[in-house]
Amino acid sequence: MLHEFLLALLGFTGDFVLDNSSARRRPEPAEAGGAGDGDVGPAFRLAPDLTFLQPSERSAIERLISLGFYYRELNRFATESRDLSWIQSSVEVSSPNADITLNGKVRKGSAYRRAIANGIAEILSVYRSAVLQVEQNLLSDPLPILATVTHGLNKFEVLLPPLYELVMEIEQKDIKGGQLLNLLHKRCHCGVPELQSCIQRLLWHGHQVMFNQLTSWMVYGILQDQYHEFFIRRQVDRDEGNESAQSDVADKFAQKLAKDTSLTSWHSGFHVSLDMLPEYIHMRVAESILFAGKAIRVLRNPSPGATLLEPTNQSQTLKGSHRMQSFTGGPGALKELPNFSNISAEELLPQAEADKVDAMLKQLKHASEFHKRLFESAVSSIRTIAANHLWQLVVVRADLNGHLKALKDYFLLAKGDFFQCFLEESRQLMRLPPRQSTAEADLIVPFQLAALKTIGDEDKYFTRVSLRMPLFGMKSSTSQKDLQKSNTSDLSLQGKASSELALDGWHSIALEYSVDWPLQLFFTPDVLSKYRKVFQYLIRLKRTQMELEKSWTAVMHQDHVDFSDYCKDRKNSSATQLRRLRTKPFWRVREHMAFLIRNLQFYIQVDVIESQWNVLQTHVQDSHDFTELVTFHQDYLSALISQSFLDIGSVSRILDSIMKLCLQFCWSIEQYETGANMFEIDHITEEFNKKSNSLYTILRSSRLAGSQRAPFLRQFLMRLNFNSFFETTARGVMNSGRLRPGTASTQL
């Protein structure tokens, strides 16, 4: 009976110790919590016909043989989890749909579970040694007693039952990866030192797998996660519907990124899986790990065919000009631009830096305990190394600041002479609605002529700029002449239908900027779309300002001619004098419009763009971290959009309406000699007064007073209301809607 008792301690039953597990169900985790008291958990029982045992002896022996049951179950878990044949079988299910096709069976494969099984095997080996020592003590004792067994195995009564609970919960809930680390981390907080030390050892084994994955990810840029247990995951199941709803430019950019695996991985290849992220690792730290791995992937796998130039639409015309070839991506444009096609990974990430990262992770891996502070410090250092090398690649090698300056020149209209010339060259073209098929081609000619007149040969970045004219349901049936010929009733009924189409047809003018590796890491489709949004707003504003100036120049020329005729023949010039008197109120209205547009343009170009550009330049010069630069640039774009009121729908709609009214007014005044409709001009004036008063009221509201717009917004409002004209008008003193000559003159 003694040897059968010892064999039962190692999980083998016989005539004296019976195994009732075949007739019982496996306990649920809630039931396994009472396994230590021998009521439900263990299935080993003494045979009922052993009448020579006292009740106290039977109770003590059954308590001891329950350890054999726990040992057997733990040994079964360790054996199954350490079976290497599972790894071979999992090779066949490495596809994303593997879990679906096998209905979850492949989830038994787990690198973390196998690591925990290794730790349990260590504990069981200690238990077997203790049983062997008990056997030796019993054999050497001439009168063996049960207390010898109890004394030798006493510490395992507080270890094996909780480990059995742990194993049951892991198996029944199919816990793996970061969830398994979470479970072990919670179980470490207990009041039994032996059990705490044991579970900490299991957690150490689990962390070995995590550190191996971290090393693969943060040193080599490779994601080793065969069973989907790491908290860094590949991005799968993307919503194709959302991508199809983007603009044409974003689609082209995405298609270009799809050809380059490193850029695809950077933008949409990986993400942090919250399900597998251990609770004791902060999300900020996980984001740093994600960034570091993606940066290492880019640095270790530079784009193999990267060039910094590709042909644009501008190459379609003026092919005979050598200078134009340099503007449109011709042979002369490639000389001044760097080329990254032959760059090596060693240049981007020296091996010494990779060894430094590897050494930091090995030091953490070999530590006996997981120290959160040391882990976060190491991750921060690794992220800094990756960010600095990425900064060196994008900012220094790829000349990021030069491209930022180019975007400012063309998308933010810093090259005012170029766009002034372009608008003048295309002014007659824009007096008619755009044609669906040729609108973009029609604009390319004045665009290139403006470039020839204003852009120098040294501007190598202009080759990246191309003009686009997307038409979204534009109707070309309504022309400016048709608009001017419409009668009074048609204007009131169709003012928001036909006139908007005719006047806004060219408001969809957009620019494209060609970026290549590695600048796509910085200039994402979202960033370029924000630049495009600001450009479309600024070009409309500049066009409106130019039309107001042109109308004033043309009519003043005619007025000088009329005045000369009047001076020559005062007797027969009554009609000329009457016309001059009638048009004076129009010019007060025009000056009112020009005053608002000029101040708005000055506010955006100087107070907003130049101010924010200086802030960005300071950050670019002081920072050597790629992620900081990305953040600063995002803040820069957000400030441009918010301080230009593009993020406030009510204000942007009012500004659009004001610009449309200004264009309508200019074109109506130019038609005055051929019979202008006075009611139409009065209607435009009334609408302009309403819109301008509404704009002033909104801009001085308390909702905007406390925002980041406040400092420069106050300057803008001060310029508008320098003589309290806007404030008086907004309070209702001028409710007639039409500027009276006497009152309007106070503004001038």
PDB file of C-alpha atoms in Angstrom, residues 252-483:
ATOM      1  CA  LYS A 252      -4.155  57.602 -56.475  1.00  0.00           C
ATOM      2  CA  PHE A 253      -1.981  58.107 -53.442  1.00  0.00           C
ATOM      3  CA  ALA A 254      -3.254  54.890 -51.877  1.00  0.00           C
ATOM      4  CA  GLN A 255      -2.620  52.958 -55.082  1.00  0.00           C
ATOM      5  CA  LYS A 256       0.906  54.289 -55.146  1.00  0.00           C
ATOM      6  CA  LEU A 257       1.429  53.254 -51.533  1.00  0.00           C
ATOM      7  CA  ALA A 258       0.153  49.766 -52.281  1.00  0.00           C
ATOM      8  CA  LYS A 259       3.134  49.268 -54.586  1.00  0.00           C
ATOM      9  CA  ASP A 260       5.531  49.954 -51.711  1.00  0.00           C
ATOM     10  CA  THR A 261       5.172  47.550 -48.822  1.00  0.00           C
ATOM     11  CA  SER A 262       7.148  49.698 -46.414  1.00  0.00           C
ATOM     12  CA  LEU A 263       4.830  52.681 -46.899  1.00  0.00           C
ATOM     13  CA  THR A 264       1.738  50.512 -46.749  1.00  0.00           C
ATOM     14  CA  SER A 265       2.954  49.053 -43.468  1.00  0.00           C
ATOM     15  CA  TRP A 266       3.669  52.520 -42.138  1.00  0.00           C
ATOM     16  CA  HIS A 267       0.274  54.038 -42.876  1.00  0.00           C
ATOM     17  CA  SER A 268      -2.133  51.148 -42.442  1.00  0.00           C
ATOM     18  CA  GLY A 269      -0.197  47.948 -41.877  1.00  0.00           C
ATOM     19  CA  PHE A 270      -0.193  47.586 -38.095  1.00  0.00           C
ATOM     20  CA  HIS A 271      -2.119  48.664 -35.032  1.00  0.00           C
ATOM     21  CA  VAL A 272      -2.258  48.083 -31.281  1.00  0.00           C
ATOM     22  CA  SER A 273      -4.642  45.299 -30.293  1.00  0.00           C
ATOM     23  CA  LEU A 274      -6.308  46.265 -27.026  1.00  0.00           C
ATOM     24  CA  ASP A 275      -7.464  42.679 -26.483  1.00  0.00           C
ATOM     25  CA  MET A 276      -3.889  41.432 -26.234  1.00  0.00           C
ATOM     26  CA  LEU A 277      -2.355  44.466 -24.546  1.00  0.00           C
ATOM     27  CA  PRO A 278      -1.403  43.641 -20.933  1.00  0.00           C
ATOM     28  CA  GLU A 279      -3.053  45.981 -18.473  1.00  0.00           C
ATOM     29  CA  TYR A 280       0.242  46.880 -16.830  1.00  0.00           C
ATOM     30  CA  ILE A 281       1.613  48.223 -20.150  1.00  0.00           C
ATOM     31  CA  HIS A 282       0.278  51.724 -20.754  1.00  0.00           C
ATOM     32  CA  MET A 283      -1.289  52.543 -24.108  1.00  0.00           C
ATOM     33  CA  ARG A 284       1.253  55.312 -24.574  1.00  0.00           C
ATOM     34  CA  VAL A 285       4.058  52.754 -24.231  1.00  0.00           C
ATOM     35  CA  ALA A 286       2.322  50.427 -26.697  1.00  0.00           C
ATOM     36  CA  GLU A 287       2.044  53.262 -29.209  1.00  0.00           C
ATOM     37  CA  SER A 288       5.772  53.906 -28.806  1.00  0.00           C
ATOM     38  CA  ILE A 289       6.471  50.223 -29.468  1.00  0.00           C
ATOM     39  CA  LEU A 290       4.245  50.343 -32.545  1.00  0.00           C
ATOM     40  CA  PHE A 291       6.007  53.426 -33.884  1.00  0.00           C
ATOM     41  CA  ALA A 292       9.496  52.060 -33.184  1.00  0.00           C
ATOM     42  CA  GLY A 293       8.779  48.828 -35.037  1.00  0.00           C
ATOM     43  CA  LYS A 294       7.276  50.623 -38.022  1.00  0.00           C
ATOM     44  CA  ALA A 295      10.227  53.001 -38.123  1.00  0.00           C
ATOM     45  CA  ILE A 296      12.696  50.101 -38.033  1.00  0.00           C
ATOM     46  CA  ARG A 297      10.792  48.447 -40.891  1.00  0.00           C
ATOM     47  CA  VAL A 298      11.141  51.592 -42.982  1.00  0.00           C
ATOM     48  CA  LEU A 299      14.806  52.058 -42.117  1.00  0.00           C
ATOM     49  CA  ARG A 300      15.726  48.423 -42.715  1.00  0.00           C
ATOM     50  CA  ASN A 301      13.686  48.143 -45.911  1.00  0.00           C
ATOM     51  CA  PRO A 302      14.171  51.341 -47.915  1.00  0.00           C
ATOM     52  CA  SER A 303      11.973  51.660 -50.970  1.00  0.00           C
ATOM     53  CA  PRO A 304      13.826  49.746 -53.703  1.00  0.00           C
ATOM     54  CA  GLY A 305      12.742  51.898 -56.649  1.00  0.00           C
ATOM     55  CA  ALA A 306      12.219  55.227 -54.965  1.00  0.00           C
ATOM     56  CA  THR A 307      12.675  58.356 -57.030  1.00  0.00           C
ATOM     57  CA  LEU A 308      11.834  61.905 -56.164  1.00  0.00           C
ATOM     58  CA  LEU A 309      10.213  62.936 -59.396  1.00  0.00           C
ATOM     59  CA  GLU A 310       7.554  61.705 -61.762  1.00  0.00           C
ATOM     60  CA  PRO A 311       5.841  63.276 -64.792  1.00  0.00           C
ATOM     61  CA  THR A 312       2.871  65.548 -64.245  1.00  0.00           C
ATOM     62  CA  ASN A 313       0.067  66.842 -66.398  1.00  0.00           C
ATOM     63  CA  GLN A 314       2.080  69.913 -67.242  1.00  0.00           C
ATOM     64  CA  SER A 315       4.161  67.971 -69.752  1.00  0.00           C
ATOM     65  CA  GLN A 316       1.252  67.924 -72.174  1.00  0.00           C
ATOM     66  CA  THR A 317       1.938  71.348 -73.655  1.00  0.00           C
ATOM     67  CA  LEU A 318       4.800  73.619 -74.611  1.00  0.00           C
ATOM     68  CA  LYS A 319       7.077  70.655 -75.188  1.00  0.00           C
ATOM     69  CA  GLY A 320       9.438  72.669 -77.329  1.00  0.00           C
ATOM     70  CA  SER A 321      10.606  74.897 -74.525  1.00  0.00           C
ATOM     71  CA  HIS A 322      13.610  73.666 -72.563  1.00  0.00           C
ATOM     72  CA  ARG A 323      12.610  75.821 -69.639  1.00  0.00           C
ATOM     73  CA  MET A 324       9.124  74.382 -69.657  1.00  0.00           C
ATOM     74  CA  GLN A 325      10.591  70.881 -69.627  1.00  0.00           C
ATOM     75  CA  SER A 326      12.258  71.698 -66.352  1.00  0.00           C
ATOM     76  CA  PHE A 327       8.867  72.832 -65.020  1.00  0.00           C
ATOM     77  CA  THR A 328       7.065  69.728 -66.195  1.00  0.00           C
ATOM     78  CA  GLY A 329       9.431  66.997 -65.138  1.00  0.00           C
ATOM     79  CA  GLY A 330      11.722  67.027 -68.166  1.00  0.00           C
ATOM     80  CA  PRO A 331      15.326  65.813 -68.247  1.00  0.00           C
ATOM     81  CA  GLY A 332      16.723  68.975 -66.752  1.00  0.00           C
ATOM     82  CA  ALA A 333      14.707  68.615 -63.548  1.00  0.00           C
ATOM     83  CA  LEU A 334      16.372  65.459 -62.288  1.00  0.00           C
ATOM     84  CA  LYS A 335      19.804  66.931 -61.708  1.00  0.00           C
ATOM     85  CA  GLU A 336      19.092  68.916 -58.559  1.00  0.00           C
ATOM     86  CA  LEU A 337      16.920  66.384 -56.762  1.00  0.00           C
ATOM     87  CA  PRO A 338      18.392  63.654 -54.524  1.00  0.00           C
ATOM     88  CA  ASN A 339      17.793  60.027 -55.392  1.00  0.00           C
ATOM     89  CA  PHE A 340      17.199  57.299 -52.834  1.00  0.00           C
ATOM     90  CA  SER A 341      17.130  54.321 -55.157  1.00  0.00           C
ATOM     91  CA  ASN A 342      20.598  53.089 -54.161  1.00  0.00           C
ATOM     92  CA  ILE A 343      20.469  53.828 -50.459  1.00  0.00           C
ATOM     93  CA  SER A 344      21.239  50.918 -48.131  1.00  0.00           C
ATOM     94  CA  ALA A 345      19.710  49.926 -44.815  1.00  0.00           C
ATOM     95  CA  GLU A 346      23.108  50.212 -43.124  1.00  0.00           C
ATOM     96  CA  GLU A 347      23.216  53.916 -43.992  1.00  0.00           C
ATOM     97  CA  LEU A 348      19.769  54.533 -42.529  1.00  0.00           C
ATOM     98  CA  LEU A 349      20.192  52.373 -39.404  1.00  0.00           C
ATOM     99  CA  PRO A 350      23.788  51.500 -38.466  1.00  0.00           C
ATOM    100  CA  GLN A 351      24.309  48.059 -37.001  1.00  0.00           C
ATOM    101  CA  ALA A 352      25.706  49.608 -33.825  1.00  0.00           C
ATOM    102  CA  GLU A 353      22.334  51.250 -33.160  1.00  0.00           C
ATOM    103  CA  ALA A 354      20.490  47.983 -33.743  1.00  0.00           C
ATOM    104  CA  ASP A 355      22.878  46.219 -31.349  1.00  0.00           C
ATOM    105  CA  LYS A 356      22.205  48.905 -28.771  1.00  0.00           C
ATOM    106  CA  VAL A 357      18.461  48.291 -29.007  1.00  0.00           C
ATOM    107  CA  ASP A 358      19.007  44.545 -28.803  1.00  0.00           C
ATOM    108  CA  ALA A 359      21.169  44.930 -25.689  1.00  0.00           C
ATOM    109  CA  MET A 360      18.482  46.966 -23.899  1.00  0.00           C
ATOM    110  CA  LEU A 361      15.819  44.357 -24.603  1.00  0.00           C
ATOM    111  CA  LYS A 362      18.108  41.497 -23.550  1.00  0.00           C
ATOM    112  CA  GLN A 363      18.798  43.203 -20.252  1.00  0.00           C
ATOM    113  CA  LEU A 364      15.068  43.406 -19.572  1.00  0.00           C
ATOM    114  CA  LYS A 365      14.548  39.844 -20.731  1.00  0.00           C
ATOM    115  CA  HIS A 366      17.165  38.386 -18.407  1.00  0.00           C
ATOM    116  CA  ALA A 367      15.873  40.226 -15.333  1.00  0.00           C
ATOM    117  CA  SER A 368      14.228  37.982 -12.754  1.00  0.00           C
ATOM    118  CA  GLU A 369      11.203  40.297 -12.438  1.00  0.00           C
ATOM    119  CA  PHE A 370       9.348  42.653 -14.749  1.00  0.00           C
ATOM    120  CA  HIS A 371      10.063  46.243 -13.714  1.00  0.00           C
ATOM    121  CA  LYS A 372       7.519  48.582 -15.250  1.00  0.00           C
ATOM    122  CA  ARG A 373       9.634  51.717 -14.852  1.00  0.00           C
ATOM    123  CA  LEU A 374      12.701  50.145 -16.459  1.00  0.00           C
ATOM    124  CA  PHE A 375      10.567  48.725 -19.268  1.00  0.00           C
ATOM    125  CA  GLU A 376       8.990  52.086 -20.064  1.00  0.00           C
ATOM    126  CA  SER A 377      12.380  53.787 -19.930  1.00  0.00           C
ATOM    127  CA  ALA A 378      13.887  51.261 -22.358  1.00  0.00           C
ATOM    128  CA  VAL A 379      10.945  51.582 -24.765  1.00  0.00           C
ATOM    129  CA  SER A 380      11.250  55.370 -24.647  1.00  0.00           C
ATOM    130  CA  SER A 381      14.962  55.146 -25.458  1.00  0.00           C
ATOM    131  CA  ILE A 382      14.356  52.756 -28.359  1.00  0.00           C
ATOM    132  CA  ARG A 383      11.600  54.948 -29.706  1.00  0.00           C
ATOM    133  CA  THR A 384      13.919  57.966 -29.523  1.00  0.00           C
ATOM    134  CA  ILE A 385      16.604  56.108 -31.482  1.00  0.00           C
ATOM    135  CA  ALA A 386      14.127  55.126 -34.190  1.00  0.00           C
ATOM    136  CA  ALA A 387      12.592  58.604 -34.319  1.00  0.00           C
ATOM    137  CA  ASN A 388      15.986  60.282 -34.618  1.00  0.00           C
ATOM    138  CA  HIS A 389      17.078  58.089 -37.522  1.00  0.00           C
ATOM    139  CA  LEU A 390      13.726  58.577 -39.222  1.00  0.00           C
ATOM    140  CA  TRP A 391      14.106  62.328 -38.700  1.00  0.00           C
ATOM    141  CA  GLN A 392      17.549  62.144 -40.307  1.00  0.00           C
ATOM    142  CA  LEU A 393      16.058  60.352 -43.303  1.00  0.00           C
ATOM    143  CA  VAL A 394      13.040  62.577 -43.868  1.00  0.00           C
ATOM    144  CA  VAL A 395      14.271  65.991 -42.738  1.00  0.00           C
ATOM    145  CA  VAL A 396      17.928  65.952 -43.784  1.00  0.00           C
ATOM    146  CA  ARG A 397      18.189  63.490 -46.656  1.00  0.00           C
ATOM    147  CA  ALA A 398      14.795  64.211 -48.221  1.00  0.00           C
ATOM    148  CA  ASP A 399      14.877  67.991 -47.574  1.00  0.00           C
ATOM    149  CA  LEU A 400      11.595  68.200 -45.695  1.00  0.00           C
ATOM    150  CA  ASN A 401      11.880  71.919 -45.024  1.00  0.00           C
ATOM    151  CA  GLY A 402      12.253  72.642 -48.740  1.00  0.00           C
ATOM    152  CA  HIS A 403       9.031  70.777 -49.465  1.00  0.00           C
ATOM    153  CA  LEU A 404       7.245  72.559 -46.622  1.00  0.00           C
ATOM    154  CA  LYS A 405       8.352  75.860 -48.146  1.00  0.00           C
ATOM    155  CA  ALA A 406       7.091  74.707 -51.562  1.00  0.00           C
ATOM    156  CA  LEU A 407       3.695  73.810 -50.123  1.00  0.00           C
ATOM    157  CA  LYS A 408       3.537  77.217 -48.494  1.00  0.00           C
ATOM    158  CA  ASP A 409       4.496  78.922 -51.760  1.00  0.00           C
ATOM    159  CA  TYR A 410       1.877  77.187 -53.891  1.00  0.00           C
ATOM    160  CA  PHE A 411      -0.855  75.848 -51.626  1.00  0.00           C
ATOM    161  CA  LEU A 412      -0.855  78.830 -49.266  1.00  0.00           C
ATOM    162  CA  LEU A 413      -0.298  81.376 -52.066  1.00  0.00           C
ATOM    163  CA  ALA A 414       2.998  82.698 -50.700  1.00  0.00           C
ATOM    164  CA  LYS A 415       4.068  83.209 -54.342  1.00  0.00           C
ATOM    165  CA  GLY A 416       1.486  85.910 -54.848  1.00  0.00           C
ATOM    166  CA  ASP A 417       2.964  87.149 -58.119  1.00  0.00           C
ATOM    167  CA  PHE A 418       2.536  83.715 -59.687  1.00  0.00           C
ATOM    168  CA  PHE A 419      -1.119  83.396 -58.750  1.00  0.00           C
ATOM    169  CA  GLN A 420      -1.824  87.022 -59.634  1.00  0.00           C
ATOM    170  CA  CYS A 421      -0.435  86.348 -63.091  1.00  0.00           C
ATOM    171  CA  PHE A 422      -2.336  83.065 -63.351  1.00  0.00           C
ATOM    172  CA  LEU A 423      -5.653  84.702 -62.456  1.00  0.00           C
ATOM    173  CA  GLU A 424      -5.054  87.486 -64.927  1.00  0.00           C
ATOM    174  CA  GLU A 425      -4.195  85.043 -67.709  1.00  0.00           C
ATOM    175  CA  SER A 426      -7.260  82.934 -66.973  1.00  0.00           C
ATOM    176  CA  ARG A 427      -9.662  85.790 -66.188  1.00  0.00           C
ATOM    177  CA  GLN A 428     -11.497  85.709 -69.493  1.00  0.00           C
ATOM    178  CA  LEU A 429     -11.678  81.921 -69.359  1.00  0.00           C
ATOM    179  CA  MET A 430     -13.200  82.028 -65.890  1.00  0.00           C
ATOM    180  CA  ARG A 431     -15.909  84.423 -67.000  1.00  0.00           C
ATOM    181  CA  LEU A 432     -17.619  81.401 -68.557  1.00  0.00           C
ATOM    182  CA  PRO A 433     -18.606  78.208 -66.770  1.00  0.00           C
ATOM    183  CA  PRO A 434     -16.091  75.354 -67.053  1.00  0.00           C
ATOM    184  CA  ARG A 435     -16.616  72.599 -69.575  1.00  0.00           C
ATOM    185  CA  GLN A 436     -16.789  69.072 -68.270  1.00  0.00           C
ATOM    186  CA  SER A 437     -14.301  67.565 -70.690  1.00  0.00           C
ATOM    187  CA  THR A 438     -11.714  70.321 -71.176  1.00  0.00           C
ATOM    188  CA  ALA A 439     -11.800  72.479 -68.041  1.00  0.00           C
ATOM    189  CA  GLU A 440      -8.505  71.193 -66.671  1.00  0.00           C
ATOM    190  CA  ALA A 441      -6.766  71.352 -70.037  1.00  0.00           C
ATOM    191  CA  ASP A 442      -8.051  74.886 -70.566  1.00  0.00           C
ATOM    192  CA  LEU A 443      -6.482  76.013 -67.305  1.00  0.00           C
ATOM    193  CA  ILE A 444      -3.104  74.400 -67.957  1.00  0.00           C
ATOM    194  CA  VAL A 445      -2.174  76.973 -70.621  1.00  0.00           C
ATOM    195  CA  PRO A 446      -2.566  80.092 -68.382  1.00  0.00           C
ATOM    196  CA  PHE A 447      -1.007  78.100 -65.535  1.00  0.00           C
ATOM    197  CA  GLN A 448       2.116  77.433 -67.585  1.00  0.00           C
ATOM    198  CA  LEU A 449       2.236  80.957 -68.976  1.00  0.00           C
ATOM    199  CA  ALA A 450       2.172  82.312 -65.441  1.00  0.00           C
ATOM    200  CA  ALA A 451       5.005  79.927 -64.561  1.00  0.00           C
ATOM    201  CA  LEU A 452       7.100  81.144 -67.481  1.00  0.00           C
ATOM    202  CA  LYS A 453       6.645  84.747 -66.408  1.00  0.00           C
ATOM    203  CA  THR A 454       7.151  84.406 -62.658  1.00  0.00           C
ATOM    204  CA  ILE A 455       8.799  81.078 -61.722  1.00  0.00           C
ATOM    205  CA  GLY A 456      12.574  80.957 -61.993  1.00  0.00           C
ATOM    206  CA  ASP A 457      14.657  78.019 -63.136  1.00  0.00           C
ATOM    207  CA  GLU A 458      16.024  77.578 -59.618  1.00  0.00           C
ATOM    208  CA  ASP A 459      12.625  76.605 -58.221  1.00  0.00           C
ATOM    209  CA  LYS A 460      13.013  72.829 -58.484  1.00  0.00           C
ATOM    210  CA  TYR A 461       9.865  72.159 -56.453  1.00  0.00           C
ATOM    211  CA  PHE A 462       7.488  73.592 -59.036  1.00  0.00           C
ATOM    212  CA  THR A 463       7.925  70.369 -61.017  1.00  0.00           C
ATOM    213  CA  ARG A 464       5.916  68.630 -58.325  1.00  0.00           C
ATOM    214  CA  VAL A 465       2.934  70.970 -58.579  1.00  0.00           C
ATOM    215  CA  SER A 466       0.127  70.153 -60.980  1.00  0.00           C
ATOM    216  CA  LEU A 467      -3.246  71.752 -61.559  1.00  0.00           C
ATOM    217  CA  ARG A 468      -6.479  69.818 -61.247  1.00  0.00           C
ATOM    218  CA  MET A 469     -10.044  70.760 -62.002  1.00  0.00           C
ATOM    219  CA  PRO A 470     -12.433  68.155 -60.588  1.00  0.00           C
ATOM    220  CA  LEU A 471     -16.006  68.798 -61.604  1.00  0.00           C
ATOM    221  CA  PHE A 472     -18.697  67.468 -59.308  1.00  0.00           C
ATOM    222  CA  GLY A 473     -21.983  67.598 -61.140  1.00  0.00           C
ATOM    223  CA  MET A 474     -21.155  70.926 -62.776  1.00  0.00           C
ATOM    224  CA  LYS A 475     -23.652  72.233 -65.285  1.00  0.00           C
ATOM    225  CA  SER A 476     -22.312  74.206 -68.220  1.00  0.00           C
ATOM    226  CA  SER A 477     -25.606  75.426 -69.639  1.00  0.00           C
ATOM    227  CA  THR A 478     -25.696  78.657 -67.659  1.00  0.00           C
ATOM    228  CA  SER A 479     -23.235  81.322 -68.759  1.00  0.00           C
ATOM    229  CA  GLN A 480     -22.415  84.713 -67.334  1.00  0.00           C
ATOM    230  CA  LYS A 481     -24.314  86.436 -70.130  1.00  0.00           C
ATOM    231  CA  ASP A 482     -27.374  84.359 -69.403  1.00  0.00           C
ATOM    232  CA  LEU A 483     -27.066  85.332 -65.789  1.00  0.00           C
TER     233      LEU A 483
END
